[in-house]
mmCIF file of C-alpha atoms in Angstrom:
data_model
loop_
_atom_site.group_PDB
_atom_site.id
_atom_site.type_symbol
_atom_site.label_atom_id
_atom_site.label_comp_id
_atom_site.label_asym_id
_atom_site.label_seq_id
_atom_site.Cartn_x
_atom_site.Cartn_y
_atom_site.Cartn_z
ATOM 1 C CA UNK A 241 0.000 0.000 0.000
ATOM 2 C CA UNK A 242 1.178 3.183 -0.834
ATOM 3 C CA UNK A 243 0.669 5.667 1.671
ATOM 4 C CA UNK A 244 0.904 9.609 0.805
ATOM 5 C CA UNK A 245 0.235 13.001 2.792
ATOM 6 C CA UNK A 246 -1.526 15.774 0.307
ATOM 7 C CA UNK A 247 -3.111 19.313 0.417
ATOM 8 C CA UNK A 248 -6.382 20.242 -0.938
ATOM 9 C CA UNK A 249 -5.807 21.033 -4.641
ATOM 10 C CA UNK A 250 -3.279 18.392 -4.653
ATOM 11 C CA UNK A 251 -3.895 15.619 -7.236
ATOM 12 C CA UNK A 252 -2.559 11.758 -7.423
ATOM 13 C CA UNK A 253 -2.701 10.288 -10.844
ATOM 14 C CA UNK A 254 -3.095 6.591 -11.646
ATOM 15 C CA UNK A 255 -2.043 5.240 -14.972
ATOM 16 C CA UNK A 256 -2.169 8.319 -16.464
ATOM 17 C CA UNK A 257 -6.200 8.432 -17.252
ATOM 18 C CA UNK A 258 -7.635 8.366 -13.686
ATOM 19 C CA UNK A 259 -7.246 11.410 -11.414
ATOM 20 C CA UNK A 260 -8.498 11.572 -7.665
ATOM 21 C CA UNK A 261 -7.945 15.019 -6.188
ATOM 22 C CA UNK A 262 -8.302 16.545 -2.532
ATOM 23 C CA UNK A 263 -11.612 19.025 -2.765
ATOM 24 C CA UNK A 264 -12.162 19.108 1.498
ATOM 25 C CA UNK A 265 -10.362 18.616 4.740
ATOM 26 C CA UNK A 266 -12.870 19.005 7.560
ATOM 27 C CA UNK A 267 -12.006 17.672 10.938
ATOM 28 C CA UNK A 268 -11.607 13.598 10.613
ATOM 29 C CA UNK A 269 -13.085 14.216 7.164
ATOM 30 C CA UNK A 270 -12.464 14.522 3.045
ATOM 31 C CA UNK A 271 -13.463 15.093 0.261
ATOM 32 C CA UNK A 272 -12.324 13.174 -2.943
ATOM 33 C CA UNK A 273 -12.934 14.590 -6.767
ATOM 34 C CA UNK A 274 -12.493 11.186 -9.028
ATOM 35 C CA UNK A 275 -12.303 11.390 -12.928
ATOM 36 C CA UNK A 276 -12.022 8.389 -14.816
ATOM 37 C CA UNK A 277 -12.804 7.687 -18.228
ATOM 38 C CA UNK A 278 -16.390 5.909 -18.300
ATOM 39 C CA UNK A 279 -15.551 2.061 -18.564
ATOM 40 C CA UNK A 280 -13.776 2.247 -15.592
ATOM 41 C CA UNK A 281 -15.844 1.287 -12.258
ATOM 42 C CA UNK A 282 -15.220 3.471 -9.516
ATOM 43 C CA UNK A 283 -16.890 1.530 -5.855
ATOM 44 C CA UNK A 284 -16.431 2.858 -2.137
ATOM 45 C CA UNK A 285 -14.670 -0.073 -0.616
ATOM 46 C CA UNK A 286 -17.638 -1.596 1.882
ATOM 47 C CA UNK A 287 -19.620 -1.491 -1.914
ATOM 48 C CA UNK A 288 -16.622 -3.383 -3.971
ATOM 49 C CA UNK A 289 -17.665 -7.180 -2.698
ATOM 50 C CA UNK A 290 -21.125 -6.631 -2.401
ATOM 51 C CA UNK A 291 -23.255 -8.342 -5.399
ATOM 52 C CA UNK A 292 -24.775 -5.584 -7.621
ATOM 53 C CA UNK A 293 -28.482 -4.280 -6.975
ATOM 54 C CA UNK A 294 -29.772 -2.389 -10.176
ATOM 55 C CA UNK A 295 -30.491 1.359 -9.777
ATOM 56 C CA UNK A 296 -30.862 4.404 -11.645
ATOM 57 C CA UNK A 297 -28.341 6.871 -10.733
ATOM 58 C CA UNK A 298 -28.756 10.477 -11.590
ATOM 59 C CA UNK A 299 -25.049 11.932 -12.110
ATOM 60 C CA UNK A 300 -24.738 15.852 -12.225
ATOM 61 C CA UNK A 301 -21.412 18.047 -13.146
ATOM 62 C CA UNK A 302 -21.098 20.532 -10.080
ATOM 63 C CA UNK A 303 -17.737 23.132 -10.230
ATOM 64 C CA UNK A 304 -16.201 20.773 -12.768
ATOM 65 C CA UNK A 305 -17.070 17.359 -10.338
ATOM 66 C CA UNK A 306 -18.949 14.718 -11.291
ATOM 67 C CA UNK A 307 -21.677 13.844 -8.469
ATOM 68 C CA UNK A 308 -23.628 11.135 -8.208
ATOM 69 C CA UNK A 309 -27.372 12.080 -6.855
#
């Protein structure tokens, strides 16, 4: 595991398409920004070995982020 210390602004890029960057610090908190291109999945961890439940998921552009709503 690689561990790293960043500032908000700061980016880390992986494989050169997927970019996660620091939006918020608050308290024990943050707040990631994650672009990837569109075939990639992108799961919170406690989400990554559950089985897949079908939903629609409305996804909005806010100040350049993509949010999921």
């Amino acid at each position: 595991m690689l561990v790293l210390s960043r500032k908000v602004g700061e980016k880390l890029v992986i494989d050169g398409n997927i970019a996660i960057e620091i939006v918020k610090v608050q308290g024990n908190r943050i707040t990631l920004g994650i672009a990837a291109p569109s075939d990639v999945k992108v799961l919170r961890g406690e989400l990554a070995h559950q089985k897949p439940k079908t939903q629609t998921v409305e996804m909005v552009v806010e100040d350049g982020l993509l949010v999921a709503c």
